[in-house]
Amino acid sequence: MSREQSEKWLPLAKDYAIFGCYAQTELGHGSNIRRLETTATYIHETDEFDIHSPTLTSIKWWPGGLATSTHAIVFARLIIDGKDYGVHSFVVQLRGENHKPLPGIDIGDIGPKFGFNNIDNGFLRFTHVRIPRDQMCMKFSKVSRDGRYLTSSNAKVVYGTLIIGRIYVVERTSFSLASALCIAIRYSLVRKQGNDTKHDPNESIVLDYQFLQYRLFNGLSVVYTFLFVGKWLRNLYKINEKKIREGDVSIMADIHSISSGLKALCADLAMGVLNDIILACGGHGYSRFSGIPSIVDNYARSPIVEGDSTILQLQTGRYLIKVFENAKNGRPTPATLSYLKDYLRILSERSKVTTWEELTDPNEQIKALTHYHTRLLAKLISNLEETSKTHLQGYEGAKSDYMIDIINVSRAYCYTIIITSANEGLESIKLTYSNIYPTLRILINLFFSNFIIKYSGEFLLDNYFNSNQIKIFELGIKNCLEKIRPNAIGLIDAWEFSDNTLNSALGRYDGNVYEALYNWAKLEPLNLAQERGEYVGYNEVLKDIYNREYLKGINKSKL
Amino acid sequence: MSREQSEKWLPLAKDYAIFGCYAQTELGHGSNIRRLETTATYIHETDEFDIHSPTLTSIKWWPGGLATSTHAIVFARLIIDGKDYGVHSFVVQLRGENHKPLPGIDIGDIGPKFGFNNIDNGFLRFTHVRIPRDQMCMKFSKVSRDGRYLTSSNAKVVYGTLIIGRIYVVERTSFSLASALCIAIRYSLVRKQGNDTKHDPNESIVLDYQFLQYRLFNGLSVVYTFLFVGKWLRNLYKINEKKIREGDVSIMADIHSISSGLKALCADLAMGVLNDIILACGGHGYSRFSGIPSIVDNYARSPIVEGDSTILQLQTGRYLIKVFENAKNGRPTPATLSYLKDYLRILSERSKVTTWEELTDPNEQIKALTHYHTRLLAKLISNLEETSKTHLQGYEGAKSDYMIDIINVSRAYCYTIIITSANEGLESIKLTYSNIYPTLRILINLFFSNFIIKYSGEFLLDNYFNSNQIKIFELGIKNCLEKIRPNAIGLIDAWEFSDNTLNSALGRYDGNVYEALYNWAKLEPLNLAQERGEYVGYNEVLKDIYNREYLKGINKSKL
């Protein structure tokens, strides 16, 4: 918005005089924003815009908080004298006195979802709704009284909104995973199962099982690795913000690409960790009393909100293709990727170290990842160049034959960012936090080693690592688990989640897990009704089916 | 039960005179059945058993259908004259006239879960409930009037109940995944997104995107591969049943091990596919109107019902260790694993073929998997033998240091079973179904190739495959996708799911996806209330927050 517009609308919003939402996505249009269909047609006579949903697929769909909002920032195509100026944003009032929708406004809730049902994602259909001209958001583009369209070159800065949303997903991931791990690790210290023998009748604390450690400590490694990544990303964002204020948009494309790919990879990894956490809790993890299903519900939308993971990874991959082509041809590259100029040297490198300590040295970690992502990128470029010679749509067309590879390149690059920023972040606090440094070092090493083992084929393929080095990583993972075990409880208690926050029968600080499960079940409405002598379902249905003489026999029947 | 007992109870159950459930799991005891705590103490004086829950952790917890059952088969420790004879099963009546719980019975629902909330999983606590002696299930073990305990050597046949449950999970997986894929593939033919250019204003049908095909056709390959695996497993079960009737329990351990490991792997793979399917549908996949969240809800318990995946995989892995030790030392091995006698030859094999056709030849597929799982197994045994020399608890103790490896061995073996049974099943119908054979062949080849790429490190590690062969697999996957594309709709329509079964706005046969989403949303209670002029939440909460003069301004405000 312009300064005048902000000065008008922001106090109203801050004062709760109006409730707003961000209405972009439409029923038929998500990631391809250029194809949004809602129109905002300038009406010269009245100095207004006519906001309209011309088709079924143009109905706004999914905006969070829309169903109960009084106002929305609506993304619509600006039309002046029949000419389409593309998508712009407009402030539209949706509801008037007593919350009644205004004329021409068809608004509602889009119904139940896979999780996050506390948010009223809504729909919104316009039938020729008029708004005054000054409700177009006019920071970068303007329409004058006589219908002239004026725009500034800084318009791409609006993507900043998308970037911060993606950074938030990355930052929130550590928090979500840490709360689920807090529940799982505490419960795994209370829960005992198996390993009892004739000689030793006691069952083992399940957290002492190697495989459970493998699941949960991998989760811990993700939590702490992403803590460093999130801080690094937030810092990059601040630098970008400062530059923008100075009129410098030079790192905008870079941060857009990094935040897109990282958000996608981060959500994907986190969903896997959450799945592991549920599995690690046995049956009780599936009870809502465990608190874990709610965390999953709240997190589950992460692969799709703020951009579809696949689309984001393709964007990042395509950006890398462009940067690599620039590097190869001696054109400028962004600072974060300037090493690509050295790609021939990077491709020729092989790991020469032979011990766990050397293999997990921060510089060696970064070197391995840089080699990996550069190799995939160089291979992709060479394939694209080869295929484009015979492809009808040339280089651009060839890309559609390499979507799998483009996504793999994005993933490899984002792992490189993760390993680089986590290691640099950790090394930067080595002296200030020398007491916790060793434990955090093990977590980062574990994250790295799990990555290497998962993608070992990629490193064996060109002998960057040999089979002996891979075996050292396998062994190293087990050693990490043993070393993390004594610190597991500390690493989650450090987050200081209260029992209220966790809302979990399994993750209670006092460890009275089974009492809590039983007491909470007793409070279920069905069970309370039974205590009052009301048997839900019995009078309505069951009675007519099985009310036979037989049931009077009360455990006394003889054959 | 004995024949007399069956003749008494089964007609009552079949006639709906009683409703029963299987009450095994307790609050503190799941997989380790030997440690169940509920007691059934024989009372000489009255010829009864006293059923009792001595501790909080002994409360029955999770049995499906328990909360509304009138009777249960209760698993409890048989105690006679102070001696513990281990876990046996007993028929216990829970509710009497008008559905009222009987004295000593504390029964209820365990509360909401992560999915499957249509099932009333319940809890059950006994306070000295008496049942007549003849309500102990006495097919294999008996207690006489004078308190003598008699048992038969066939008692392990009771595990048959667990096996059939696991086979059912495997069989049901294809059905669940096929219904979700039906929704996703139909929607992906309606949905258009991106790829529009200045020259071509039309967006692409999303199913034409390589990456979407990669996600969804991998799902199809799992569906059809498991169709053959399920049939093979069911057949093995029938053979076992016949043998048991003839008093032959020789393949019992084998089928127990196979069904355990397969169920675990199958559930794990299917959860991944379901996640891919949701992602493939963009935002709308997360709407409950898509029908996919319900399929996930119903399937989500699969990794834990009928046995925790980790425990099952450990059982299968431990069984394989035993069989391998037998094979190595010239002792008898089960037919399904007799090739392990040849393990030295298998370990020395390397793939010598060089084309896609040869690499995906059924025999080559089976050879690759057999080599893979034998190598992991041999490596594990060698590690166990080495470690046990210095381990305080010897060979058994050493196993706890190799849990990750034992699970990997189970997984590798189950992949071998999958690839073997799917290829053999498909080849057996090659002539009868020559028209669909080529398409199914591509699906099985895709399943195999995706597996090889996912675990390429395992095959490169000992050069079973070289890097050129891996590249052929990568290329082959893309070729499979292209070939499946024209048959995608046929492969899901073949399942003949009705619109009612799918209950999905996205998977409608008529393709009117957006109309359905909009019409279904209009029927939401919140939206219907609004049509009546009732604004849910407004009078209760919002009114007091934002009922300001401002909202009367109805889109007419000027700066």
Coordinates of N, CA and C in Angstrom, one line a residue, chain B residues 170 173-174 177 217-233 262 266 269 365 414-426 439-451 495:
Chain B
V170 N -2.0 -56.6 4.0 CA -1.4 -56.6 2.6 C -2.4 -56.5 1.5
T173 N -4.2 -53.2 1.2 CA -3.4 -52.0 0.7 C -3.6 -51.7 -0.7
S174 N -3.7 -52.7 -1.6 CA -3.9 -52.4 -3.0 C -5.2 -51.7 -3.2
L177 N -5.0 -48.0 -1.8 CA -4.2 -47.1 -2.7 C -4.9 -46.9 -4.0
F217 N 2.3 -42.7 -10.8 CA 2.5 -44.0 -11.5 C 3.4 -44.9 -10.6
N218 N 4.2 -44.4 -9.8 CA 4.9 -45.2 -8.7 C 3.8 -45.8 -7.9
G219 N 2.8 -45.0 -7.5 CA 1.6 -45.6 -6.8 C 0.9 -46.7 -7.5
L220 N 0.7 -46.5 -8.8 CA 0.1 -47.6 -9.6 C 0.9 -48.9 -9.6
S221 N 2.3 -48.7 -9.6 CA 3.1 -49.8 -9.7 C 3.1 -50.6 -8.3
V222 N 2.9 -49.8 -7.2 CA 2.7 -50.5 -5.9 C 1.4 -51.2 -5.9
V223 N 0.3 -50.6 -6.4 CA -1.0 -51.2 -6.3 C -1.0 -52.6 -7.0
Y224 N -0.4 -52.6 -8.3 CA -0.5 -53.8 -9.0 C 0.5 -54.9 -8.6
T225 N 1.7 -54.4 -8.1 CA 2.7 -55.3 -7.6 C 2.1 -56.1 -6.4
F226 N 1.5 -55.3 -5.5 CA 0.9 -55.9 -4.3 C -0.3 -56.7 -4.5
L227 N -1.0 -56.5 -5.7 CA -2.1 -57.4 -6.0 C -1.6 -58.8 -6.2
F228 N -0.5 -58.9 -6.9 CA 0.1 -60.3 -7.0 C 0.7 -60.8 -5.7
V229 N 1.3 -59.9 -4.9 CA 1.9 -60.4 -3.7 C 0.8 -60.9 -2.7
G230 N -0.3 -60.1 -2.7 CA -1.5 -60.5 -1.8 C -2.0 -61.9 -2.2
K231 N -2.2 -62.1 -3.5 CA -2.7 -63.4 -4.0 C -1.7 -64.5 -3.6
W232 N -0.5 -64.3 -3.8 CA 0.5 -65.3 -3.5 C 0.5 -65.6 -2.0
L233 N 0.4 -64.6 -1.2 CA 0.4 -64.7 0.3 C -0.9 -65.5 0.8
L262 N 6.3 -58.6 5.6 CA 5.6 -58.1 4.5 C 4.6 -57.0 4.9
C266 N 4.9 -53.3 3.7 CA 3.7 -52.9 2.9 C 3.1 -51.6 3.5
L269 N 5.4 -48.6 2.9 CA 5.4 -48.2 1.5 C 4.1 -47.4 1.2
Q365 N 15.6 -59.8 -12.2 CA 15.0 -59.1 -11.0 C 15.2 -59.9 -9.8
C414 N 11.9 -59.1 2.4 CA 10.5 -58.9 2.0 C 10.5 -58.3 0.6
Y415 N 11.4 -57.4 0.2 CA 11.4 -56.9 -1.1 C 11.7 -58.1 -2.1
T416 N 12.5 -59.0 -1.7 CA 12.8 -60.2 -2.5 C 11.5 -61.0 -2.7
I417 N 10.7 -61.2 -1.6 CA 9.5 -61.9 -1.7 C 8.5 -61.2 -2.7
I418 N 8.5 -59.9 -2.5 CA 7.6 -59.1 -3.4 C 8.0 -59.2 -4.9
I419 N 9.2 -59.0 -5.1 CA 9.7 -59.1 -6.5 C 9.5 -60.5 -7.1
T420 N 9.8 -61.5 -6.3 CA 9.6 -62.9 -6.7 C 8.2 -63.2 -7.0
S421 N 7.3 -62.9 -6.0 CA 5.9 -63.4 -6.2 C 5.2 -62.5 -7.2
A422 N 5.5 -61.2 -7.3 CA 4.9 -60.4 -8.4 C 5.3 -60.9 -9.8
N423 N 6.6 -61.1 -10.0 CA 7.0 -61.6 -11.3 C 6.5 -62.9 -11.6
E424 N 6.5 -63.8 -10.7 CA 6.0 -65.2 -10.9 C 4.5 -65.1 -11.2
G425 N 3.8 -64.3 -10.4 CA 2.3 -64.2 -10.6 C 2.0 -63.6 -12.0
L426 N 2.8 -62.6 -12.4 CA 2.5 -62.0 -13.7 C 2.8 -62.9 -14.8
T439 N 1.2 -54.1 -20.2 CA 1.1 -52.9 -19.3 C 1.5 -53.3 -17.9
L440 N 1.0 -54.5 -17.4 CA 1.4 -54.9 -16.1 C 2.9 -55.2 -16.0
R441 N 3.5 -55.6 -17.0 CA 4.9 -55.9 -17.0 C 5.7 -54.5 -16.8
I442 N 5.2 -53.5 -17.4 CA 5.8 -52.2 -17.2 C 5.7 -51.7 -15.8
L443 N 4.5 -52.0 -15.2 CA 4.3 -51.6 -13.8 C 5.2 -52.3 -12.8
I444 N 5.4 -53.6 -13.0 CA 6.3 -54.4 -12.2 C 7.7 -53.9 -12.4
N445 N 8.1 -53.7 -13.6 CA 9.4 -53.2 -13.9 C 9.7 -51.8 -13.3
L446 N 8.6 -51.0 -13.3 CA 8.8 -49.7 -12.6 C 9.0 -49.8 -11.1
F447 N 8.2 -50.7 -10.5 CA 8.3 -51.0 -9.1 C 9.8 -51.4 -8.8
F448 N 10.3 -52.3 -9.6 CA 11.6 -52.9 -9.4 C 12.7 -51.7 -9.6
S449 N 12.5 -51.0 -10.6 CA 13.5 -49.9 -10.9 C 13.5 -48.8 -9.9
N450 N 12.3 -48.4 -9.4 CA 12.3 -47.5 -8.3 C 13.0 -48.0 -7.1
F451 N 12.8 -49.3 -6.9 CA 13.5 -49.9 -5.7 C 15.0 -49.8 -5.9
W495 N -10.8 -50.8 -11.6 CA -11.3 -51.1 -10.3 C -12.8 -50.9 -10.1

